[in-house]
Amino acid sequence: RPDDPIIELRGVHAAHGDIEALHGVDLVVPAGAVVALLGPNGAGKTTTMKVISGLMPVTSGSLRLSGRDVTGITATETARLGVCSIPEGRGIFANLTVRENLWVAAGERVSLDAMEQVAYARFPRLGERRDQLAGSLSGGEQQMLALSRALGTNPAVLLLDELSMGLAPMVVTEMYEVVKGLAAEGVSILLAEQFARIVLPLADLAVLMVSGRAVRAGSPTEIEEELSTAYLGG
Ligand code: ATP
């Protein structure tokens, strides 16, 4: 159905080995929305992202994508469904050049030419550095490369984990301008961030995670009000 959320988690439990990290997470990302996933260190934001991208199995509960029950799906299959994630630390290959990184991301789905066109049109700085090793790019340039790798494959859903990590405030602003543009193009976006102030202005909805649970969901304004209490109550 057209109004099915693009992502829907119901009562999701997930564990790292013997240690359960998610204790029944409910989370809804409406199609076309930007949702901020907030919470302190260790709240389970990254684990939630991994469940959605099929990198971690659900031990109980369900995952639906566009209304379809896909609990137990693999990362390859979620990618095929248009779910694309930029992990914390960006997931680029330091010992490969910019072009080689784009080539790996292109895989069999897209041509390298198409990937490069999208990337360099959006980030001319990457074009100038196409033969530079990714590991020697600045933090901001690495994030541009990570975003380019995702964008070239035309994702329906983008999962962005701590996009702002290690970046200068101006670069963070630049990155979030790109995110705004993508949202305007209709890409659904889930943004995990520890620092609410950075992402709340961009978000249509916000979800607050504490200790492996989504404790609150609401408008950015509502969640902003909740935040101090949640953090202080830790
Ligand atoms: P951060 O902002 O620090 O990344 P987070 O909200 O993303 O925090 P997660 O990384 O999802 O939190 O971690 C949730 C819980 O799972 C934490 O208690 C963490 O210690 C644990 N955990 C995460 N990854 C692993 C792992 N690979 N092995 C064991 N435990 C893990």
PDB file of N, CA and C and ligand atoms in Angstrom, residues 16 21 40-47 88 162 194, ligand 1:
ATOM      1  N   HIS A  16      24.621  -9.019  20.379  1.00  0.00           N
ATOM      2  CA  HIS A  16      26.012  -9.236  19.987  1.00  0.00           C
ATOM      3  C   HIS A  16      26.475 -10.433  20.810  1.00  0.00           C
ATOM      4  N   ALA A  21      21.518  -6.326  22.778  1.00  0.00           N
ATOM      5  CA  ALA A  21      21.702  -4.873  22.655  1.00  0.00           C
ATOM      6  C   ALA A  21      20.379  -4.166  22.395  1.00  0.00           C
ATOM      7  N   PRO A  40      22.236   8.499  23.648  1.00  0.00           N
ATOM      8  CA  PRO A  40      23.628   8.534  24.090  1.00  0.00           C
ATOM      9  C   PRO A  40      24.430   7.334  23.565  1.00  0.00           C
ATOM     10  N   ASN A  41      25.730   7.365  23.774  1.00  0.00           N
ATOM     11  CA  ASN A  41      26.628   6.249  23.439  1.00  0.00           C
ATOM     12  C   ASN A  41      26.068   4.941  23.939  1.00  0.00           C
ATOM     13  N   GLY A  42      26.088   3.937  23.075  1.00  0.00           N
ATOM     14  CA  GLY A  42      25.688   2.613  23.524  1.00  0.00           C
ATOM     15  C   GLY A  42      24.185   2.401  23.621  1.00  0.00           C
ATOM     16  N   ALA A  43      23.392   3.368  23.161  1.00  0.00           N
ATOM     17  CA  ALA A  43      21.932   3.246  23.263  1.00  0.00           C
ATOM     18  C   ALA A  43      21.383   2.186  22.317  1.00  0.00           C
ATOM     19  N   GLY A  44      22.151   1.897  21.247  1.00  0.00           N
ATOM     20  CA  GLY A  44      21.704   0.879  20.290  1.00  0.00           C
ATOM     21  C   GLY A  44      21.380   1.432  18.915  1.00  0.00           C
ATOM     22  N   LYS A  45      21.819   2.648  18.637  1.00  0.00           N
ATOM     23  CA  LYS A  45      21.524   3.262  17.340  1.00  0.00           C
ATOM     24  C   LYS A  45      22.207   2.504  16.202  1.00  0.00           C
ATOM     25  N   THR A  46      23.494   2.226  16.371  1.00  0.00           N
ATOM     26  CA  THR A  46      24.227   1.510  15.335  1.00  0.00           C
ATOM     27  C   THR A  46      23.663   0.101  15.143  1.00  0.00           C
ATOM     28  N   THR A  47      23.360  -0.552  16.241  1.00  0.00           N
ATOM     29  CA  THR A  47      22.794  -1.908  16.155  1.00  0.00           C
ATOM     30  C   THR A  47      21.463  -1.884  15.391  1.00  0.00           C
ATOM     31  N   GLU A  88      29.190   4.149  10.588  1.00  0.00           N
ATOM     32  CA  GLU A  88      30.074   4.953  11.422  1.00  0.00           C
ATOM     33  C   GLU A  88      31.487   4.647  10.943  1.00  0.00           C
ATOM     34  N   GLU A 162      26.147   8.659  12.415  1.00  0.00           N
ATOM     35  CA  GLU A 162      27.105   9.653  12.924  1.00  0.00           C
ATOM     36  C   GLU A 162      27.864  10.321  11.788  1.00  0.00           C
ATOM     37  N   GLN A 194      24.396  11.325  17.960  1.00  0.00           N
ATOM     38  CA  GLN A 194      24.394  11.514  19.394  1.00  0.00           C
ATOM     39  C   GLN A 194      23.974  12.939  19.732  1.00  0.00           C
TER      40      GLN A 194
HETATM   41  P1  ATP B   1      27.448   4.891  19.693  1.00  0.00           P
HETATM   42  O1  ATP B   1      26.867   6.256  19.553  1.00  0.00           O
HETATM   43  O2  ATP B   1      28.504   4.813  20.753  1.00  0.00           O
HETATM   44  O3  ATP B   1      27.841   4.249  18.423  1.00  0.00           O
HETATM   45  P2  ATP B   1      25.045   3.310  19.649  1.00  0.00           P
HETATM   46  O4  ATP B   1      23.799   3.942  20.164  1.00  0.00           O
HETATM   47  O5  ATP B   1      25.238   3.265  18.201  1.00  0.00           O
HETATM   48  O6  ATP B   1      26.271   4.010  20.343  1.00  0.00           O
HETATM   49  P3  ATP B   1      25.481   0.468  19.610  1.00  0.00           P
HETATM   50  O7  ATP B   1      26.802   0.608  18.935  1.00  0.00           O
HETATM   51  O8  ATP B   1      24.356  -0.037  18.839  1.00  0.00           O
HETATM   52  O9  ATP B   1      25.083   1.869  20.276  1.00  0.00           O
HETATM   53  O10 ATP B   1      25.693  -0.431  20.897  1.00  0.00           O
HETATM   54  C1  ATP B   1      24.629  -0.964  21.670  1.00  0.00           C
HETATM   55  C2  ATP B   1      25.183  -1.927  22.712  1.00  0.00           C
HETATM   56  O11 ATP B   1      25.736  -3.074  22.047  1.00  0.00           O
HETATM   57  C3  ATP B   1      26.311  -1.354  23.558  1.00  0.00           C
HETATM   58  O12 ATP B   1      26.133  -1.808  24.867  1.00  0.00           O
HETATM   59  C4  ATP B   1      27.568  -1.923  22.940  1.00  0.00           C
HETATM   60  O13 ATP B   1      28.575  -2.059  23.898  1.00  0.00           O
HETATM   61  C5  ATP B   1      27.102  -3.248  22.417  1.00  0.00           C
HETATM   62  N1  ATP B   1      27.866  -3.664  21.222  1.00  0.00           N
HETATM   63  C6  ATP B   1      27.946  -2.985  20.040  1.00  0.00           C
HETATM   64  N2  ATP B   1      28.708  -3.632  19.147  1.00  0.00           N
HETATM   65  C7  ATP B   1      29.138  -4.745  19.759  1.00  0.00           C
HETATM   66  C8  ATP B   1      29.968  -5.849  19.367  1.00  0.00           C
HETATM   67  N3  ATP B   1      30.480  -5.916  18.139  1.00  0.00           N
HETATM   68  N4  ATP B   1      30.197  -6.810  20.285  1.00  0.00           N
HETATM   69  C9  ATP B   1      29.672  -6.750  21.518  1.00  0.00           C
HETATM   70  N5  ATP B   1      28.878  -5.760  21.945  1.00  0.00           N
HETATM   71  C10 ATP B   1      28.617  -4.770  21.090  1.00  0.00           C
END
